[in-house]
Coordinates of C-alpha atoms in Angstrom, one line a residue:
M70 CA -138.2 -55.6 -20.9
L71 CA -135.9 -54.0 -23.5
T72 CA -132.4 -55.5 -23.7
F73 CA -129.7 -55.3 -26.3
P74 CA -127.6 -58.3 -27.2
G75 CA -123.9 -57.9 -27.9
W76 CA -123.4 -54.1 -27.6
P77 CA -125.0 -53.6 -24.2
R78 CA -122.6 -56.1 -22.7
F79 CA -119.7 -54.3 -24.4
I80 CA -120.9 -51.0 -23.1
L81 CA -121.4 -52.5 -19.6
G82 CA -117.8 -53.7 -19.8
L83 CA -116.5 -50.3 -20.8
L84 CA -118.4 -48.6 -17.9
I85 CA -117.3 -51.1 -15.2
N86 CA -113.7 -51.7 -16.4
G87 CA -113.2 -48.0 -17.3
F88 CA -114.5 -46.7 -13.9
P89 CA -111.1 -46.8 -12.0
L90 CA -109.0 -45.8 -15.1
F91 CA -111.3 -42.9 -16.1
L92 CA -111.4 -41.4 -12.6
Y93 CA -107.6 -42.0 -12.2
R94 CA -107.0 -40.0 -15.4
L95 CA -109.4 -37.3 -14.2
L96 CA -107.4 -36.9 -11.0
F97 CA -104.0 -37.1 -12.7
S98 CA -104.8 -35.6 -16.1
Y99 CA -102.5 -36.1 -19.1
P100 CA -103.5 -34.1 -22.2
Q101 CA -101.3 -36.2 -24.4
W102 CA -103.1 -37.8 -27.4
R103 CA -100.9 -40.9 -27.1
T104 CA -102.1 -41.5 -23.6
V105 CA -105.7 -41.1 -24.6
L106 CA -105.3 -43.5 -27.5
S107 CA -103.4 -46.0 -25.4
D108 CA -106.2 -46.0 -22.7
F109 CA -108.9 -46.3 -25.4
V110 CA -107.2 -49.4 -27.0
F111 CA -106.6 -50.9 -23.5
L112 CA -110.2 -50.4 -22.4
T113 CA -111.7 -51.7 -25.7
G114 CA -109.6 -54.8 -25.4
L115 CA -110.8 -55.4 -21.8
A116 CA -114.5 -54.7 -22.7
W117 CA -114.4 -57.3 -25.5
L118 CA -112.2 -59.9 -23.9
A119 CA -113.3 -59.8 -20.3
P120 CA -116.5 -57.7 -19.9
G121 CA -117.6 -59.3 -16.7
Q122 CA -114.2 -60.3 -15.2
V123 CA -113.6 -57.4 -12.8
L124 CA -110.8 -59.0 -10.9
F125 CA -108.9 -59.9 -14.1
S126 CA -109.5 -56.5 -15.7
N127 CA -108.4 -54.6 -12.5
G128 CA -105.2 -56.7 -12.3
L129 CA -104.4 -55.8 -15.9
T130 CA -105.3 -52.1 -15.2
L131 CA -103.0 -52.1 -12.1
G132 CA -100.1 -53.5 -14.2
Y133 CA -100.8 -51.2 -17.1
L134 CA -100.7 -48.0 -15.0
T135 CA -97.8 -49.2 -12.9
W136 CA -95.7 -49.7 -16.0
L137 CA -96.7 -46.3 -17.5
E138 CA -96.3 -44.3 -14.3
T139 CA -93.0 -45.9 -13.4
R140 CA -91.6 -45.0 -16.9
R141 CA -93.0 -41.4 -16.6
L142 CA -92.0 -40.6 -13.0
K143 CA -88.8 -42.7 -13.0
R144 CA -89.9 -44.3 -9.7
L145 CA -92.6 -46.6 -8.3
P146 CA -95.5 -44.2 -7.5
Y147 CA -96.8 -45.8 -4.2
E148 CA -99.2 -42.9 -3.5
R149 CA -100.8 -43.1 -7.0
L150 CA -101.1 -46.9 -6.8
T151 CA -102.8 -46.4 -3.5
V152 CA -105.3 -44.1 -5.1
L153 CA -105.9 -46.6 -7.9
T154 CA -106.5 -49.4 -5.4
I155 CA -109.0 -47.2 -3.5
L156 CA -110.8 -46.6 -6.8
F157 CA -110.9 -50.4 -7.3
A158 CA -112.5 -50.8 -3.9
G159 CA -114.9 -47.9 -4.7
Q160 CA -115.7 -49.6 -8.0
M161 CA -116.7 -52.9 -6.3
L162 CA -118.7 -51.1 -3.6
L163 CA -120.5 -48.8 -6.0
F164 CA -121.4 -51.3 -8.7
S165 CA -122.4 -53.9 -6.1
S166 CA -124.8 -51.4 -4.6
L167 CA -126.2 -50.6 -8.1
G168 CA -126.5 -54.3 -8.8
Y169 CA -128.5 -54.7 -5.5
F170 CA -130.7 -51.8 -6.5
L171 CA -131.3 -53.2 -10.0
R172 CA -132.2 -56.6 -8.6
F173 CA -134.7 -54.9 -6.3
F174 CA -136.5 -53.6 -9.4
N175 CA -135.9 -56.8 -11.3
W176 CA -134.0 -54.9 -14.0
P177 CA -131.3 -56.9 -15.9
L178 CA -127.7 -55.5 -15.8
T179 CA -127.7 -55.0 -19.6
S180 CA -131.1 -53.3 -19.8
W181 CA -131.2 -49.6 -20.7
Q182 CA -132.1 -48.8 -17.1
G183 CA -129.1 -50.7 -15.9
L184 CA -126.7 -49.0 -18.3
A185 CA -128.2 -45.6 -17.5
F186 CA -127.7 -46.2 -13.8
Y187 CA -124.1 -47.3 -14.3
A188 CA -123.4 -44.3 -16.6
G189 CA -125.0 -42.0 -14.0
A190 CA -122.9 -43.4 -11.2
L191 CA -119.7 -42.8 -13.3
G192 CA -120.8 -39.2 -14.0
V193 CA -121.6 -38.5 -10.3
S194 CA -118.2 -40.0 -9.3
A195 CA -116.4 -37.9 -11.9
G196 CA -118.2 -34.8 -10.5
L197 CA -117.1 -35.6 -7.0
I198 CA -113.5 -36.1 -8.1
T199 CA -113.6 -32.7 -9.9
I200 CA -115.0 -30.9 -6.9
T201 CA -112.6 -32.4 -4.4
K202 CA -109.6 -32.5 -6.7
A203 CA -107.6 -29.9 -4.8
S204 CA -108.1 -31.6 -1.4
L205 CA -107.3 -35.0 -2.9
H206 CA -104.1 -33.6 -4.4
E207 CA -103.1 -32.2 -1.0
L208 CA -103.6 -35.6 0.6
I209 CA -101.7 -37.3 -2.2
T210 CA -98.8 -34.8 -1.7
R211 CA -98.7 -35.6 2.0
L212 CA -98.6 -39.3 1.1
T213 CA -95.7 -38.6 -1.3
Q214 CA -93.7 -36.9 1.4
A215 CA -94.4 -39.9 3.8
L216 CA -92.5 -42.5 1.7
K217 CA -92.4 -45.2 4.4
A218 CA -96.0 -44.6 5.4
S219 CA -97.1 -44.6 1.7
R220 CA -95.6 -48.0 1.2
F221 CA -97.4 -49.4 4.2
I222 CA -100.7 -47.7 3.2
L223 CA -100.4 -49.2 -0.3
A224 CA -99.9 -52.7 1.2
F225 CA -102.8 -52.3 3.6
V226 CA -105.2 -51.0 1.0
L227 CA -104.2 -53.9 -1.3
V228 CA -104.9 -56.4 1.5
A229 CA -108.3 -54.7 2.2
Y230 CA -109.2 -54.8 -1.5
G231 CA -108.1 -58.4 -1.7
A232 CA -110.3 -59.3 1.2
Q233 CA -113.3 -57.7 -0.6
V234 CA -112.5 -59.6 -3.7
L235 CA -112.0 -62.9 -1.8
I236 CA -115.3 -62.5 0.0
D237 CA -117.1 -61.6 -3.2
Q238 CA -115.6 -64.6 -5.0
I239 CA -116.5 -67.0 -2.2
A240 CA -120.1 -65.7 -2.2
L241 CA -120.3 -66.2 -6.0
A242 CA -118.8 -69.7 -5.8
Q243 CA -121.3 -70.7 -3.1
G244 CA -124.2 -69.2 -5.1
V245 CA -125.3 -66.9 -2.2
A246 CA -124.2 -63.6 -3.6
G247 CA -127.7 -62.6 -4.5
D248 CA -129.2 -63.7 -1.2
F249 CA -126.6 -62.0 0.9
Q250 CA -126.0 -58.9 -1.3
L251 CA -126.9 -56.4 1.5
S252 CA -124.6 -58.2 4.0
L253 CA -121.8 -58.1 1.4
L254 CA -122.3 -54.4 0.9
V255 CA -122.0 -53.8 4.7
I256 CA -118.8 -55.8 4.8
F257 CA -117.4 -53.8 1.8
V258 CA -118.3 -50.5 3.5
C259 CA -116.6 -51.5 6.7
L260 CA -113.4 -52.6 4.9
D261 CA -113.3 -49.3 2.9
L262 CA -113.9 -47.2 6.0
L263 CA -111.1 -49.1 7.8
A264 CA -108.8 -48.5 4.9
L265 CA -109.7 -44.8 4.9
L266 CA -109.2 -44.4 8.6
T267 CA -105.9 -46.1 8.4
I268 CA -104.7 -43.7 5.7
I269 CA -105.7 -40.7 7.8
A270 CA -104.2 -42.1 11.0
L271 CA -100.8 -43.0 9.3
T272 CA -100.6 -39.7 7.5
Q273 CA -101.3 -37.7 10.6
G274 CA -98.9 -39.8 12.6
Y275 CA -96.1 -39.2 10.0
E276 CA -96.8 -35.4 10.0
R277 CA -96.7 -35.3 13.8
E278 CA -93.3 -37.1 13.6
I279 CA -92.0 -34.6 11.0
Q280 CA -93.2 -31.7 13.2
L281 CA -91.4 -33.2 16.2
R282 CA -88.2 -33.6 14.3
T283 CA -88.5 -30.1 13.0
K284 CA -88.9 -28.7 16.5
Q285 CA -86.0 -30.9 17.7
A286 CA -83.8 -29.5 14.9
A287 CA -84.8 -25.9 15.7
F288 CA -84.1 -26.5 19.4
A289 CA -80.7 -28.0 18.6
H290 CA -80.0 -25.0 16.3
Q291 CA -80.9 -22.6 19.2
L292 CA -78.6 -24.5 21.5
A293 CA -75.8 -24.2 19.0
L294 CA -76.4 -20.5 18.7
L295 CA -76.5 -20.1 22.4
A296 CA -73.2 -21.9 22.8
E297 CA -71.7 -19.7 20.0
N298 CA -73.0 -16.6 21.7
N299 CA -71.6 -17.7 25.0
Q300 CA -68.2 -18.3 23.4
R301 CA -68.2 -14.9 21.8
Y302 CA -69.3 -13.2 25.0
A303 CA -66.4 -14.9 26.8
E304 CA -64.0 -13.7 24.1
L305 CA -65.4 -10.2 24.3
R306 CA -64.9 -10.2 28.1
R307 CA -61.3 -11.3 27.7
E308 CA -60.6 -8.7 25.0
R309 CA -62.2 -6.0 27.1
H310 CA -60.1 -7.1 30.1
D311 CA -56.9 -7.0 28.1
L312 CA -57.8 -3.7 26.4
K313 CA -58.5 -2.1 29.8
N314 CA -55.1 -3.2 31.1
L315 CA -53.4 -1.9 28.0
L316 CA -55.1 1.5 28.2
L317 CA -54.1 1.7 31.8
S318 CA -50.5 1.1 30.8
I319 CA -50.8 3.8 28.0
Q320 CA -52.3 6.2 30.6
G321 CA -49.4 5.6 32.9
Y322 CA -46.9 6.6 30.2
L323 CA -48.9 9.7 29.2
A324 CA -49.2 10.7 32.9
R325 CA -45.4 10.8 33.0
Q326 CA -45.3 12.6 29.6
Q327 CA -43.6 9.6 28.0
V328 CA -45.2 9.9 24.6
E329 CA -43.0 7.6 22.6
P330 CA -43.5 4.4 24.7
A331 CA -47.3 5.2 24.8
N332 CA -47.4 5.6 21.1
A333 CA -45.5 2.3 20.6
L334 CA -47.8 0.4 22.9
L335 CA -50.9 1.9 21.2
S336 CA -49.5 1.0 17.7
Q337 CA -48.9 -2.5 18.9
L338 CA -52.5 -2.8 20.2
L339 CA -53.9 -1.5 16.8
D340 CA -51.7 -3.8 14.8
Q341 CA -53.1 -6.8 16.8
Q342 CA -56.7 -5.6 16.1
S343 CA -56.2 -4.7 12.4
G344 CA -53.5 -7.1 11.2
Q345 CA -50.8 -6.1 8.8
L346 CA -51.9 -2.9 7.0
I347 CA -50.8 -1.5 3.7
R348 CA -50.3 2.2 3.7
S349 CA -51.6 4.5 0.9
A350 CA -50.3 7.9 0.0
K351 CA -53.7 8.8 -1.5
V352 CA -55.4 7.9 1.8
D353 CA -52.9 9.9 3.8
Q354 CA -53.3 12.9 1.5
E355 CA -57.1 12.9 1.8
V356 CA -57.6 12.2 5.5
A357 CA -55.1 15.0 6.3
K358 CA -57.8 17.5 5.2
L359 CA -59.9 16.6 8.3
P360 CA -59.3 18.9 11.3
L361 CA -60.2 16.2 13.9
L362 CA -57.1 14.1 14.5
G363 CA -59.0 11.2 16.1
L364 CA -61.5 11.0 13.2
Q365 CA -58.6 11.4 10.8
Y366 CA -56.7 8.5 12.3
L367 CA -59.8 6.3 12.4
I368 CA -60.7 6.8 8.7
Q369 CA -57.0 6.4 7.8
N370 CA -56.7 3.1 9.7
K371 CA -60.0 1.7 8.3
A372 CA -59.1 2.7 4.8
Y373 CA -55.7 0.9 5.1
Q374 CA -57.6 -2.3 5.8
L375 CA -59.3 -1.9 2.4
V376 CA -56.1 -1.4 0.5
N377 CA -55.5 -4.8 -1.1
P378 CA -55.2 -6.3 -4.6
T379 CA -58.9 -7.4 -4.7
T380 CA -60.4 -4.1 -3.6
L381 CA -60.7 -0.9 -5.7
L382 CA -60.7 1.9 -3.1
A383 CA -61.6 5.6 -3.8
I384 CA -61.5 8.2 -1.1
E385 CA -62.4 11.9 -1.2
I386 CA -62.4 14.4 1.7
A387 CA -63.7 17.9 1.2
P388 CA -61.4 20.6 2.5
D389 CA -62.2 23.4 4.9
T390 CA -64.3 21.4 7.4
G391 CA -65.5 23.9 10.0
P392 CA -66.8 23.5 13.5
L393 CA -69.2 20.5 13.9
P394 CA -72.3 20.4 16.1
V395 CA -71.5 16.9 17.4
T396 CA -68.7 15.5 19.4
E397 CA -65.7 13.7 18.0
M398 CA -66.6 10.6 20.0
Q399 CA -69.9 10.4 18.2
L400 CA -68.3 10.7 14.8
V401 CA -65.7 8.2 15.6
R402 CA -68.3 5.6 16.7
L403 CA -70.6 6.3 13.7
C404 CA -68.0 6.5 11.0
G405 CA -66.2 3.4 12.4
I406 CA -69.3 1.3 12.3
L407 CA -70.1 2.3 8.6
L408 CA -66.5 1.5 7.6
D409 CA -66.5 -1.8 9.4
N410 CA -69.8 -2.8 7.7
A411 CA -68.3 -2.0 4.3
H412 CA -65.2 -3.9 5.1
E413 CA -67.2 -7.0 6.2
A414 CA -69.3 -6.8 3.1
V415 CA -66.4 -6.9 0.6
R416 CA -64.1 -9.2 2.6
Q417 CA -64.9 -12.3 0.4
Q418 CA -65.5 -10.5 -2.9
A419 CA -63.0 -11.2 -5.7
H420 CA -63.5 -7.8 -7.3
A421 CA -64.7 -5.4 -4.6
K422 CA -65.3 -1.7 -4.9
V423 CA -65.4 0.8 -1.9
Q424 CA -65.9 4.6 -2.1
I425 CA -65.4 6.8 1.0
A426 CA -66.4 10.4 0.9
W427 CA -66.6 13.4 3.3
L428 CA -68.7 16.0 1.5
K429 CA -69.6 19.6 2.5
H430 CA -73.0 21.2 1.7
G431 CA -72.9 24.7 3.1
N432 CA -73.0 24.3 6.9
N433 CA -74.0 20.6 6.6
Y434 CA -71.7 17.6 6.1
E435 CA -72.1 14.1 4.6
F436 CA -70.0 11.0 5.3
T437 CA -70.9 8.4 2.7
V438 CA -69.5 4.8 2.3
T439 CA -70.5 2.9 -0.8
N440 CA -69.5 -0.7 -1.3
S441 CA -70.2 -3.4 -4.0
L442 CA -72.6 -6.3 -3.3
T443 CA -72.7 -9.8 -4.5
T444 CA -75.9 -10.8 -2.6
P445 CA -79.1 -8.8 -2.1
V446 CA -79.5 -6.9 1.2
A447 CA -82.8 -6.2 2.9
V448 CA -82.5 -2.6 3.8
N449 CA -85.6 -2.7 5.9
Q450 CA -84.0 -5.3 8.1
I451 CA -80.5 -4.0 8.6
F452 CA -81.5 -1.7 11.6
K453 CA -82.9 -4.6 13.6
E454 CA -80.7 -5.6 16.5
G455 CA -79.1 -8.9 15.8
Y456 CA -79.5 -8.7 12.0
S457 CA -76.3 -9.6 10.1
T458 CA -75.3 -11.3 6.9
K459 CA -72.7 -13.1 9.1
G460 CA -75.4 -15.0 10.9
K461 CA -78.1 -14.6 13.5
Q462 CA -77.4 -12.4 16.6
R463 CA -74.1 -11.2 15.2
G464 CA -75.0 -7.8 13.9
L465 CA -75.3 -4.8 16.3
G466 CA -73.5 -2.1 14.3
L467 CA -76.3 -0.5 12.3
A468 CA -78.8 -0.8 15.2
T469 CA -76.3 1.2 17.2
V470 CA -76.1 3.8 14.4
E471 CA -79.8 4.2 14.5
Q472 CA -79.8 4.7 18.3
L473 CA -77.1 7.3 18.2
V474 CA -78.7 9.2 15.3
Q475 CA -82.1 9.3 17.0
A476 CA -80.5 10.6 20.2
D477 CA -79.1 13.8 18.4
E478 CA -81.1 16.2 16.3
H479 CA -78.0 17.2 14.4
L480 CA -77.6 13.7 12.9
A481 CA -79.4 11.8 10.2
F482 CA -78.8 8.5 8.5
E483 CA -79.8 7.0 5.2
A484 CA -79.1 3.6 3.7
A485 CA -80.0 2.4 0.1
A486 CA -79.3 -0.7 -1.8
S487 CA -79.4 -1.2 -5.6
T488 CA -78.2 -3.9 -7.9
G489 CA -74.7 -4.7 -6.9
E490 CA -74.2 -1.7 -4.6
M491 CA -74.9 -0.6 -1.0
R492 CA -74.7 3.1 0.1
M493 CA -74.7 4.4 3.7
S494 CA -74.8 8.1 4.4
L495 CA -74.4 9.9 7.7
Y496 CA -75.5 13.6 7.7
I497 CA -74.2 16.2 10.1
L498 CA -76.7 19.0 10.2
G499 CA -75.2 22.4 11.1
E500 CA -76.9 25.5 12.3
S501 CA -79.1 27.0 9.5

């Protein structure tokens, strides 16, 4: 039978010792020439110095890759060392199986048939790694996320591999490795399957724990929102109760035609709601052009809230506003909501801009509020009930606008957001 002295043993050492390192590099590819050169020098040294010492060469390979990966990743890569240890176990199982197969045909390990079988096994393994690379990376990512589990898995896999090595060394020392080769293979398969099942069980257990924690956090968040909503509801009930009592008092003054006390009480109520306001002659001049006193006072009051050193306010009211096809109550609700949204949007801005305009287009009118933005706004979401940039379940204004507009054929609404700006327009459609 054809055998090759010297070189065949060196090639056999390269195939066996390079099996775990080659597949590891195939799974975690590094296209750097320094890494390729370093691996080549390392494997060449192993093949010449310890061609048949698998345990010794695997120990050096483990230390070599641990040193390189720790320097590269700035941490001890438990999940990658686990993969390398599994490759060690696969190396022992695969080449023991091939050794049993070669002995069955009475072919020496260093014959061309033996070298061909070893090279073919390495090629098949590389093909399997390439095909399943995406799935393997997903599993490795899951192991990376489970830090505690990955440490335990690495320790367990090392113990399982150590048990394989110990059994193999005892069989070799007793001189029964050849006679009990098949039994050893069965033991190796059982140990590898046990390690694989342990990895799957621990990974799934960790993921179930993470899912449970996520659900618990979501539930706690929902409870916090519920408590906040209950608190706000209680505040609204108190404010509504106080407002009702104050309006009854104002109604009492007006019923007795005592306008001055009623006006004072109403001013006190508005000051409590709006805080200290800064008046503006420009605002007064523009809103005076509106014929509806209620709408005029609303826009004036909301504009006063925007008069401050951090906000640049511009207001323009078209003169000669004629009869409108909608009620003043509708306009007060709609315009008030648009102005409140603009005020809320610019409240925290260091250099805010707000433009208020009442425009006339023939028999039609347009009320537009434009404000600056510092964060993007999802226009397709703002009409959903509960949507707000202030937090979940706190925004009802624009949902109310949509409801009011849809209920009246003389009204239309449009909202548009661009880079750094939000524009909301209410259209009052007159008779054509």
